[in-house]
Coordinates of C-alpha atoms in Angstrom, one line a residue:
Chain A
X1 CA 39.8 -1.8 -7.5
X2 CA 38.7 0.1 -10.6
X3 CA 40.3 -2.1 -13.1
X4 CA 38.3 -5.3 -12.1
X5 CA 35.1 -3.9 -12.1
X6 CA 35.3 -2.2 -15.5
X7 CA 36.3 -5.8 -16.4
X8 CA 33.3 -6.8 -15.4
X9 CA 31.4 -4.2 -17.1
X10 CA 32.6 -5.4 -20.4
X11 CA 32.0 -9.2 -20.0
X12 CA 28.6 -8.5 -19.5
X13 CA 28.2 -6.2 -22.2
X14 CA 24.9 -5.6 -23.4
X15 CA 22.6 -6.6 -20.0
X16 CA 22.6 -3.9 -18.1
X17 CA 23.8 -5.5 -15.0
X18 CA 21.9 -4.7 -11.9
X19 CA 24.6 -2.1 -10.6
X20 CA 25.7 -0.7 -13.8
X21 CA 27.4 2.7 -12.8
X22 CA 25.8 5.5 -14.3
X23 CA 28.8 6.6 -16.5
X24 CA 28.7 3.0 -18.4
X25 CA 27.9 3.7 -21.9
X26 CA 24.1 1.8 -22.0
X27 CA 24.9 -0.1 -25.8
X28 CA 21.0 0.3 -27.3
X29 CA 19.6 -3.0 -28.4
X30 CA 20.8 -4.5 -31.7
X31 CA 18.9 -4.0 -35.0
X32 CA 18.4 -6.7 -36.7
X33 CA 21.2 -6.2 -39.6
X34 CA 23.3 -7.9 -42.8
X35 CA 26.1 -7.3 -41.0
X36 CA 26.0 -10.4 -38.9
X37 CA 29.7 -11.3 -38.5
X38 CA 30.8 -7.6 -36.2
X39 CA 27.7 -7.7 -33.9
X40 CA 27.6 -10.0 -30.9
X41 CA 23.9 -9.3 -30.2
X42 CA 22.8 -10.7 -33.8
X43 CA 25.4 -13.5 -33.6
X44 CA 23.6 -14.6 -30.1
X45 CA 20.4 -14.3 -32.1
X46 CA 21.2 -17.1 -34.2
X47 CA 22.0 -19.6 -31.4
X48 CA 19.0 -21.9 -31.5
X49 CA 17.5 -23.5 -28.2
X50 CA 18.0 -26.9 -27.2
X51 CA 15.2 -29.0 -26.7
X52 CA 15.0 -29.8 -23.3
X53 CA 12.8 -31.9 -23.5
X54 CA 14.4 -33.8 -26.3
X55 CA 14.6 -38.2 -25.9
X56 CA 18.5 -38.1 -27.1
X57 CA 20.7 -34.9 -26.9
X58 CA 24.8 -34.9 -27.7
X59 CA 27.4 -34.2 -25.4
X60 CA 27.5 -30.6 -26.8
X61 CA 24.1 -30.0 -26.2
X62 CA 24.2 -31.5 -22.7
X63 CA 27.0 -29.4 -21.7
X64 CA 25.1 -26.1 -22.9
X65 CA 22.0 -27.4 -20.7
X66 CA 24.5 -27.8 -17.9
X67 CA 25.6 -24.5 -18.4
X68 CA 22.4 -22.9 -18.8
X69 CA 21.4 -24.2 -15.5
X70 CA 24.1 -23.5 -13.3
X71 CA 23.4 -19.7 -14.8
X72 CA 19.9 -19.5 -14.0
X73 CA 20.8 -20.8 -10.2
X74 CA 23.8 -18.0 -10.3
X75 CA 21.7 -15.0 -11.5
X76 CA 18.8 -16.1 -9.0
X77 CA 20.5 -16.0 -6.1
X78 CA 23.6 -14.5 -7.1
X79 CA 22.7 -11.9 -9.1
X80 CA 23.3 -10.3 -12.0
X81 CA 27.2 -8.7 -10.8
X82 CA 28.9 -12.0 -9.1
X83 CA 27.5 -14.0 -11.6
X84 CA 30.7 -15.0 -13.8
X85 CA 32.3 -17.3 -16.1
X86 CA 35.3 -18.6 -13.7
X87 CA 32.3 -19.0 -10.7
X88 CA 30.3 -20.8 -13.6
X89 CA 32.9 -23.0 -15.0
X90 CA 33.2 -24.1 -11.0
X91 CA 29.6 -24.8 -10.9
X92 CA 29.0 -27.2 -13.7
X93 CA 32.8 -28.5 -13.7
X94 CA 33.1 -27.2 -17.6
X95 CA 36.3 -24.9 -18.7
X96 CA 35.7 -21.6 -18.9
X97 CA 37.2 -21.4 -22.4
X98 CA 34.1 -23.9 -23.8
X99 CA 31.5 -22.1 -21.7
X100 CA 33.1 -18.9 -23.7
X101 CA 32.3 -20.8 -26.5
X102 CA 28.7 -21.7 -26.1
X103 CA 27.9 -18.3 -24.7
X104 CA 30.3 -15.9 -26.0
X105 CA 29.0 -13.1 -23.4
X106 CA 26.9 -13.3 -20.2
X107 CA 24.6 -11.2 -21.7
X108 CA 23.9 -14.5 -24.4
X109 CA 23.8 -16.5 -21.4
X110 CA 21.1 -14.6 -19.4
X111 CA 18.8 -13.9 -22.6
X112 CA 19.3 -18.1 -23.3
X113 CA 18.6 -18.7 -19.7
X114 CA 15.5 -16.9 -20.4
X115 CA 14.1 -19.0 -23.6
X116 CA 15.1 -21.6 -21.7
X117 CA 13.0 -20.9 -19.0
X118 CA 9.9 -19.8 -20.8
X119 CA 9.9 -23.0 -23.0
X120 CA 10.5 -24.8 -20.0
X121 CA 7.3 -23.2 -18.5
X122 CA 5.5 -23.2 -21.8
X123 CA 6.1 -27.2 -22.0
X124 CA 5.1 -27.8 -18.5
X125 CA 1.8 -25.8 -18.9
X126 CA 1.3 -27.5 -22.4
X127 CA 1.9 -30.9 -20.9
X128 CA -0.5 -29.8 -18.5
X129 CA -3.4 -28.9 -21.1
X130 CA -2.7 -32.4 -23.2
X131 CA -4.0 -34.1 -20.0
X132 CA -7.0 -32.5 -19.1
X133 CA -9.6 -33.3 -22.4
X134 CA -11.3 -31.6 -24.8
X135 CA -13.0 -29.1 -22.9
X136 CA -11.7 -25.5 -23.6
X137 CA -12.0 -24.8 -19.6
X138 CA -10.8 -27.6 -18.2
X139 CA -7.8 -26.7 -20.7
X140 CA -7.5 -23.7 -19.8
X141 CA -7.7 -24.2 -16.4
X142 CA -4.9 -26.9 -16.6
X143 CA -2.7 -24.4 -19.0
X144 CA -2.9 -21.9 -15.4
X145 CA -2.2 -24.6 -12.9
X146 CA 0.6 -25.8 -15.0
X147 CA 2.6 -22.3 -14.3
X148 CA 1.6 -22.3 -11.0
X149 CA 3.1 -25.6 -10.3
X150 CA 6.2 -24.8 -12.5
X151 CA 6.8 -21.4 -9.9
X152 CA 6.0 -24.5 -7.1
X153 CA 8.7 -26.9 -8.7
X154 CA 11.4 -24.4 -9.6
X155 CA 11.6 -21.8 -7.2
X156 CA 15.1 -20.4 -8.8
X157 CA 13.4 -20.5 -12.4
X158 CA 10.7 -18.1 -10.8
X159 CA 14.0 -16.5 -9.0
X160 CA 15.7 -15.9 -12.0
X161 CA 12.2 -14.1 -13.4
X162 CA 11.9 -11.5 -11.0
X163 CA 14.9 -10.3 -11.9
X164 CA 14.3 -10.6 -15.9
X165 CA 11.6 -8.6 -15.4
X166 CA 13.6 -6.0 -13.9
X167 CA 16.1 -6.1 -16.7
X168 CA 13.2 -5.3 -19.1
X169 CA 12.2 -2.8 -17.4
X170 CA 15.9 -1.4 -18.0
X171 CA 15.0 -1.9 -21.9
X172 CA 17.7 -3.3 -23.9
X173 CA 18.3 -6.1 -25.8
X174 CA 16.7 -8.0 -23.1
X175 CA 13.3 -6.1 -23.6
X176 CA 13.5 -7.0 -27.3
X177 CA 14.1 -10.1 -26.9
X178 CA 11.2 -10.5 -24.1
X179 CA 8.8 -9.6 -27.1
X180 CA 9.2 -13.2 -28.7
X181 CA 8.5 -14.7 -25.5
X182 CA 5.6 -12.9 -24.7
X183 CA 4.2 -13.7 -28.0
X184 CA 4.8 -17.3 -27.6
X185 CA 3.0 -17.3 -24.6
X186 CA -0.3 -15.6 -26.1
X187 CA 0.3 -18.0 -29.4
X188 CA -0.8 -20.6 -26.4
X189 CA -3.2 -19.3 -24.6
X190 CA -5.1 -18.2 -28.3
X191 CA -5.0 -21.7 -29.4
X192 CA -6.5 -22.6 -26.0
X193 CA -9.3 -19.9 -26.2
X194 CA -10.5 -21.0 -29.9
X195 CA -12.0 -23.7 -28.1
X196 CA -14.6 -21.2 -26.6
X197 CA -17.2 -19.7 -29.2
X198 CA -16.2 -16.6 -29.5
X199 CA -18.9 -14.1 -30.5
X200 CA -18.3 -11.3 -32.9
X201 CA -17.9 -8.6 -30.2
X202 CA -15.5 -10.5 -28.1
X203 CA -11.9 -9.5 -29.1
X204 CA -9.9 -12.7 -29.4
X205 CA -6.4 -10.7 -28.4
X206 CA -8.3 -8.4 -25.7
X207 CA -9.4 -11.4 -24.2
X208 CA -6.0 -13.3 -24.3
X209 CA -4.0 -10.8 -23.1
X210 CA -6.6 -10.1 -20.3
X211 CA -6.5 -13.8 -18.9
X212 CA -2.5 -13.0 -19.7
X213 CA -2.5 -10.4 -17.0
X214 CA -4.5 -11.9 -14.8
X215 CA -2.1 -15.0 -14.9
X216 CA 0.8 -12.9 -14.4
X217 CA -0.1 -11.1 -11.7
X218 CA -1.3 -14.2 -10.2
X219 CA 1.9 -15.9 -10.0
X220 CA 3.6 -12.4 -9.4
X221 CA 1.5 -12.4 -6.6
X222 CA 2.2 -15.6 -5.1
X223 CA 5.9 -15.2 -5.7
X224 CA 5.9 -12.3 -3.2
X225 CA 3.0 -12.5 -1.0
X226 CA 3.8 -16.1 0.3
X227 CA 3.7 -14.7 3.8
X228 CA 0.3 -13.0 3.5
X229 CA -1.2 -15.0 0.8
X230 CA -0.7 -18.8 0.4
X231 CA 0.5 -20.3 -2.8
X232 CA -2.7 -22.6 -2.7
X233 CA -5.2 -19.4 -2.5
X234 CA -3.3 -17.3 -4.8
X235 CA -3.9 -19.8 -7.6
X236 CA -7.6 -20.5 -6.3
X237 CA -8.2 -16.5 -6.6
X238 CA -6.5 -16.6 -10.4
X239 CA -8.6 -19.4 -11.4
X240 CA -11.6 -17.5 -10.3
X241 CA -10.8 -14.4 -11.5
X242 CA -10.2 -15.8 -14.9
X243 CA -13.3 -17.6 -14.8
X244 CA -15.3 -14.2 -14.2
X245 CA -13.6 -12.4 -17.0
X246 CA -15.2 -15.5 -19.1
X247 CA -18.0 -15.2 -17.5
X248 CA -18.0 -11.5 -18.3
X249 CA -17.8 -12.5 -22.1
X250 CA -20.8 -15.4 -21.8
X251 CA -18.0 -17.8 -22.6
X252 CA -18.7 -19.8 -19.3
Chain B
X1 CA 39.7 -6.4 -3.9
X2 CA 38.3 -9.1 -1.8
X3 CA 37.8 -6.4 1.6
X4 CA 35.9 -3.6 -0.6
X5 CA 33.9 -6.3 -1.7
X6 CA 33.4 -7.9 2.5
X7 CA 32.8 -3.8 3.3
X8 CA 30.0 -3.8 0.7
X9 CA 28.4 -6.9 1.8
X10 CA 28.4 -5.8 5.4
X11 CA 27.0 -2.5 4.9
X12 CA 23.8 -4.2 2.9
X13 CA 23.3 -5.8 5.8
X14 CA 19.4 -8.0 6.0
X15 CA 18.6 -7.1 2.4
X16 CA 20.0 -9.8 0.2
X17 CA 21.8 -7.8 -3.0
X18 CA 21.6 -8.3 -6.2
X19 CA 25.0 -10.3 -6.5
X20 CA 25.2 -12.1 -2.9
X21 CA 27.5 -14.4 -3.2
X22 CA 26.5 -18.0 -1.9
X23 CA 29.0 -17.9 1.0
X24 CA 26.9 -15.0 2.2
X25 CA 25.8 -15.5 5.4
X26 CA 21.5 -14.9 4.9
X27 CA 20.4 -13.2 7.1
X28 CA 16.9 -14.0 8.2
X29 CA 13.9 -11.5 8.8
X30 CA 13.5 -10.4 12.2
X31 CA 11.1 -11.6 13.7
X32 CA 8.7 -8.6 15.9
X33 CA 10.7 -9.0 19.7
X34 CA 10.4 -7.0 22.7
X35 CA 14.3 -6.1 22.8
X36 CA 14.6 -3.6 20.3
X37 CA 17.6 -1.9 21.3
X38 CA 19.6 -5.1 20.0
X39 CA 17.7 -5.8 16.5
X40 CA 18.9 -2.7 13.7
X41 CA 15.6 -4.1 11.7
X42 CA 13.0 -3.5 14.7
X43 CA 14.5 -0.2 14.9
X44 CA 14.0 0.1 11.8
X45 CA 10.9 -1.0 11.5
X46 CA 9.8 1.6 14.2
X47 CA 10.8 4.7 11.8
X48 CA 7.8 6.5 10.4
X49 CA 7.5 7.7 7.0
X50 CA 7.5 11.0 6.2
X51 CA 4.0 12.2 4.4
X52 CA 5.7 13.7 0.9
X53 CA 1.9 15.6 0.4
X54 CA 2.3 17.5 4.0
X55 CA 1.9 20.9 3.5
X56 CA 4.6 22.0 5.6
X57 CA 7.8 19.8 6.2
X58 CA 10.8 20.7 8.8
X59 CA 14.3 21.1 7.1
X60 CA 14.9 17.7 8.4
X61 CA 12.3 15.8 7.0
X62 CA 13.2 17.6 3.8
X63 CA 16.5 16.6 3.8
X64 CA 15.0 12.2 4.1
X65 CA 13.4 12.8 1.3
X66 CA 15.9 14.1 -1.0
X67 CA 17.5 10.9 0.6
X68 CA 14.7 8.7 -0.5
X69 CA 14.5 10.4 -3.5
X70 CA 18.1 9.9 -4.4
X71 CA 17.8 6.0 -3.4
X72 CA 15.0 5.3 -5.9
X73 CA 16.8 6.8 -8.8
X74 CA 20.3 4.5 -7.5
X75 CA 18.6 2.1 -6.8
X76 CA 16.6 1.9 -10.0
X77 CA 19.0 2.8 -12.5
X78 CA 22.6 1.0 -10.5
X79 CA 21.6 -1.5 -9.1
X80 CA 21.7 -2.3 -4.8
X81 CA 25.6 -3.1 -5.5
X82 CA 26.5 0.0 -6.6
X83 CA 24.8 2.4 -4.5
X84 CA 26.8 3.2 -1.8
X85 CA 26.2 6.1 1.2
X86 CA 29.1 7.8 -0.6
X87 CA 27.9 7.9 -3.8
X88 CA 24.2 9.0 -2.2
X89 CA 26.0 11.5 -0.6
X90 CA 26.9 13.3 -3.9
X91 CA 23.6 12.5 -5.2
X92 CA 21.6 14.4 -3.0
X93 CA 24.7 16.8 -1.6
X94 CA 23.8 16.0 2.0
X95 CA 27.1 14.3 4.0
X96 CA 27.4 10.6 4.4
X97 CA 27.1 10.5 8.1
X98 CA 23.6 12.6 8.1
X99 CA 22.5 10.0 5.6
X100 CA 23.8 7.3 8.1
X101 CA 22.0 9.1 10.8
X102 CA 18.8 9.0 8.9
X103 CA 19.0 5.2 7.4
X104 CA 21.4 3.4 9.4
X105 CA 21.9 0.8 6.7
X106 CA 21.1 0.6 2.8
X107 CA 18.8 -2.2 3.7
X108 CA 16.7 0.5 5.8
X109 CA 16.9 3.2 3.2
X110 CA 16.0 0.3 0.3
X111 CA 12.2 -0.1 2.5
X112 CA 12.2 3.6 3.2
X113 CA 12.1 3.6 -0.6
X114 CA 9.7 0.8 -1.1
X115 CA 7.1 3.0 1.7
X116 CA 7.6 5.8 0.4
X117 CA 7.1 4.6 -4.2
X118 CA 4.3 2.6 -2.2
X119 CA 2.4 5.6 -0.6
X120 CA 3.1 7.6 -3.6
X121 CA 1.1 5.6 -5.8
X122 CA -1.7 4.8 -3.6
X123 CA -1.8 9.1 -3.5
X124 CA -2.1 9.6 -6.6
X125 CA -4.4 6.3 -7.6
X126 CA -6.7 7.8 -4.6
X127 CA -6.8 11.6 -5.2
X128 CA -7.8 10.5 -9.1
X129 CA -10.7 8.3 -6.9
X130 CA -11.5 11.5 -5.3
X131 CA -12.3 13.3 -8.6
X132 CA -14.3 10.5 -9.9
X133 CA -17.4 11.1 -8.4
X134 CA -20.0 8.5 -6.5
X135 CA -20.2 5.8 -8.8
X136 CA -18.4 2.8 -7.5
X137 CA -17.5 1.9 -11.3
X138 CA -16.0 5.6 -11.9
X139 CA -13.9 5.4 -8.8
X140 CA -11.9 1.5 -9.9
X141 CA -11.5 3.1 -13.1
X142 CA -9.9 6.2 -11.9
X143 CA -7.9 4.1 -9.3
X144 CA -6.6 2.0 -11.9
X145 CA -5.7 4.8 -14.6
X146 CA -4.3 6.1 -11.5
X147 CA -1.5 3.7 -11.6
X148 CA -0.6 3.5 -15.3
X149 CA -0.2 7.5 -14.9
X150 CA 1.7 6.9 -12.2
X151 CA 3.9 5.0 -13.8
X152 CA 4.1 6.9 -17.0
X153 CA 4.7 10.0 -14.7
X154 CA 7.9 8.1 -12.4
X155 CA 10.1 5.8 -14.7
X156 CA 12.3 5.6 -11.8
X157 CA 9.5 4.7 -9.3
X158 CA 8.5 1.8 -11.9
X159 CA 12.4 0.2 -12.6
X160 CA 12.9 0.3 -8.6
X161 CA 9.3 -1.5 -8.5
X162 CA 10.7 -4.4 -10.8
X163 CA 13.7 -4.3 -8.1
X164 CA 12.1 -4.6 -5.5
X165 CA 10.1 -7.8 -6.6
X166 CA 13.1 -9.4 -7.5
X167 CA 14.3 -8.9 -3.9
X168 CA 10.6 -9.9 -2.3
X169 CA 11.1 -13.3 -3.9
X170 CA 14.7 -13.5 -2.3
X171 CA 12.3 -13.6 1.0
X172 CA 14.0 -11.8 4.1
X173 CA 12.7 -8.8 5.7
X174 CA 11.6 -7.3 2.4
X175 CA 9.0 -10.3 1.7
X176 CA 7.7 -9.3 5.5
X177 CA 7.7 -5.8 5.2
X178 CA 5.7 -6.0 1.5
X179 CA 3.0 -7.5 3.4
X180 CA 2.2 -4.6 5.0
X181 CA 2.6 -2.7 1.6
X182 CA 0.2 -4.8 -0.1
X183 CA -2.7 -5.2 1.9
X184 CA -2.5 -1.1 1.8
X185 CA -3.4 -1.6 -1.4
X186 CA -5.9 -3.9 -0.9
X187 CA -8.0 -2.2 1.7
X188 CA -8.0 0.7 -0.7
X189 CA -9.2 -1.4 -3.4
X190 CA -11.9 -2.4 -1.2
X191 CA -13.6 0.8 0.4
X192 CA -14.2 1.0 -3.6
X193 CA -15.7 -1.8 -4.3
X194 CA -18.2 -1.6 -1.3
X195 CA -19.7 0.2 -3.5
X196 CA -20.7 -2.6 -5.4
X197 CA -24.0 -4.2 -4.4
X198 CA -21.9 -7.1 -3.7
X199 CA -23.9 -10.5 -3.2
X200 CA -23.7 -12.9 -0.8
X201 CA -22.2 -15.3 -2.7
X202 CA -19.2 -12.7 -3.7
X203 CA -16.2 -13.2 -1.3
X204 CA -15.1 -9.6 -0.9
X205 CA -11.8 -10.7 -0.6
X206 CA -11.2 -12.9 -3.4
X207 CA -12.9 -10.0 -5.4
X208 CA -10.4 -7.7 -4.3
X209 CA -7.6 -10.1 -5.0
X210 CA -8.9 -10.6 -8.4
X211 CA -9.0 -7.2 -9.1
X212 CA -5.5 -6.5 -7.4
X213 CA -3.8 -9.2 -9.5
X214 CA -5.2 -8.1 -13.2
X215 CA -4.2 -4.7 -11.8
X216 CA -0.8 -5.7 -11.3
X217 CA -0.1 -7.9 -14.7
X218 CA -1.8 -5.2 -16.5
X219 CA 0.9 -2.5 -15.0
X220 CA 3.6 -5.2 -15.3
X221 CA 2.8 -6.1 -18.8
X222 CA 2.8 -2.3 -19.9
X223 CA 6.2 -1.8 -18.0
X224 CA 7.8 -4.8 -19.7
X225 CA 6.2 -5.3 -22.8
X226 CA 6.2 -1.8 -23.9
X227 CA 7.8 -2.4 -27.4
X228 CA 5.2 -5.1 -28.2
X229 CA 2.1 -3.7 -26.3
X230 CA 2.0 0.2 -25.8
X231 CA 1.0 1.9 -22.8
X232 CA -2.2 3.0 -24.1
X233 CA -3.4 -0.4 -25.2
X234 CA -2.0 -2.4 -22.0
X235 CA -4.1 0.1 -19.7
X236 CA -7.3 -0.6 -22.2
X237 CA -6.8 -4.1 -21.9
X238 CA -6.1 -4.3 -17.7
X239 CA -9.8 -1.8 -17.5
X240 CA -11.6 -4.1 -20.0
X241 CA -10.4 -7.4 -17.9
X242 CA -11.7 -5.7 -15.0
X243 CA -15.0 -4.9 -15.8
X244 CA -14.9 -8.1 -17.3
X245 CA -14.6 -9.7 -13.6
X246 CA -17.1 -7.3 -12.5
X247 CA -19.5 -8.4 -15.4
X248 CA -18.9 -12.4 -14.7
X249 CA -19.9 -11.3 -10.8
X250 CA -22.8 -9.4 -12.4
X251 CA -21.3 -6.0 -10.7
X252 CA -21.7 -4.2 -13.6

């Protein structure tokens, strides 16, 4: 019994899996470094994200798409634990060895599942704001509904971020990592918010990360209060709470 | 090393863990029934949670919370997989079957955790309310600098927190018990702001929810973004977004 799950331990080497034993060795989050050919963490690093979105991809790059969603669907509702290569290579029909390949530990393949899910959500908000006009509100307001539809249209993407969040909270390589894709978010939202006339006392990132919050908690919200609050009012009450706050500022 | 695994499944019983395999059978939420003697989750639902402020506790309620206690920090830190009545048992140094006569499943001791983290934090974010003084504006503030030293002040508290959001959006009797959890919050939240001069065109309850939800990104953000946003700054941020929706309801 002992021999399989230490097994396990190691394949998913630096995530700290969601019942890590307390005497695993917790591996602190890689530095960047030089020395890029002995560390995993720096090698995963390097692996750029494919566009999902792209009009042509190759069969290397659908494969790793393949991959990446059968993962997100396995840590969702699998979790973290039964989440391995031999149940993935099941999933999306594609040999273990050239999943081990692509993602040379789980720990690669959660952290991409993540990028993959924030661009996913950035592109469906942004798609969102290219629609609705010039208007700074009307943008912002589509940028907002855009995640909430995303939670609406993926329900495992939204799975899959509950527990990310959790695995931040653990710190790690997954925490670093979760810094770059909070930024890209606020890189959004700011470029949405220059389209309101700021006034010298109004802190452009105070003001970001406050409709940031309010956004999360929002969706947090309606991801776990779907028997007490509806999906529909949760995003009414986050579209009028972020109107106050600009409101609060004269912006609206 | 397929039984262990069956034995581990069984003994979660309703609360879907963190690596449920698909073939899992889900269990739904019970629903409230007269015949409790034949549903484990109205039984539990029925157990009452032990005040950790009383003045005076018997050796017996002393000994659940060293249970509970123990829970949150395996929980937190493990994982659901790995914690196991055995391993509890050496935890807290109180014998497995007590435990099991106190929480007879993990899924039971799991919400006995949630109630218990729960009522903590509302304790403290309250008694910091009670030191504020009268003004309505006082008291939110000290409710919500409440929470961020309450969760500067219980790590553990704050990773089973993330855990426990993960499993709300699995749904099952988790998702139905945190209703109960959150509207605690929220009727806290609003004995405080009837201290407002609220108008009649403010919805009380939509400005509780909007207060609840910047609340909870803001305590989110600072839990997972620590290495890109410290403590400090998120907690700034989460009281400046707040009195910004108070300002845009001309509250304040």
């Amino acid at each position: 019994m002992l021999q399989p799950r230490r097994n396990r331990q190691t394949r998913h080497e630096t995530m700290r899996s969601a019942s890590a034993v307390k005497s695993t060795k917790i591996v602190k989050p890689a530095k960047p470094t030089v020395n890029v050919k002995t560390s995993k963490d720096v090698k995963f690093s390097s692996l750029s994200l494919i566009d999902p979105f792209a009009k042509k991809h190759s069969r290397s790059q659908l494969q790793q798409i393949r991959i990446i969603e059968a993962a997100i669907e396995s840590f969702a509702n699998r979790g973290i634990e039964a989440t391995t290569y031999a149940r993935l290579a099941r999933d999306c029909n594609i040999s273990r060895p050239l999943i081990h390949h692509y993602f040379p530990t789980l720990a690669s393949l959660f952290l991409m599942a993540a990028k993959h899910i924030r661009r996913s959500h950035l592109e469906a908000a942004m798609f969102n704001v290219k629609k609705a006009g010039p208007e700074a509100w009307d943008q912002l307001k589509a940028f907002v509904e855009g995640s909430f539809d995303w939670i609406e249209q993926h329900p495992n993407y939204a799975k899959f971020w509950l527990l990310y969040y959790y695995q931040c909270g653990l710190g790690g390589a997954i925490a670093s990592e979760h810094t770059a894709l909070v930024k890209a978010g606020e890189e959004s939202l700011q470029s949405i918010l220059s389209g309101f006339n700021l006034r010298k006392s109004d802190d452009p990132y105070v003001l970001t990360k406050s409709i940031q919050m309010t956004a999360i908690g929002g969706t947090l919200s309606a991801l776990t209060e779907s028997r007490h609050l509806p999906g529909k009012k949760a995003r009414e009450i986050t579209l009028s709470a972020i109107a106050s706050i600009l409101r609060g500022h004269r912006l609206l």
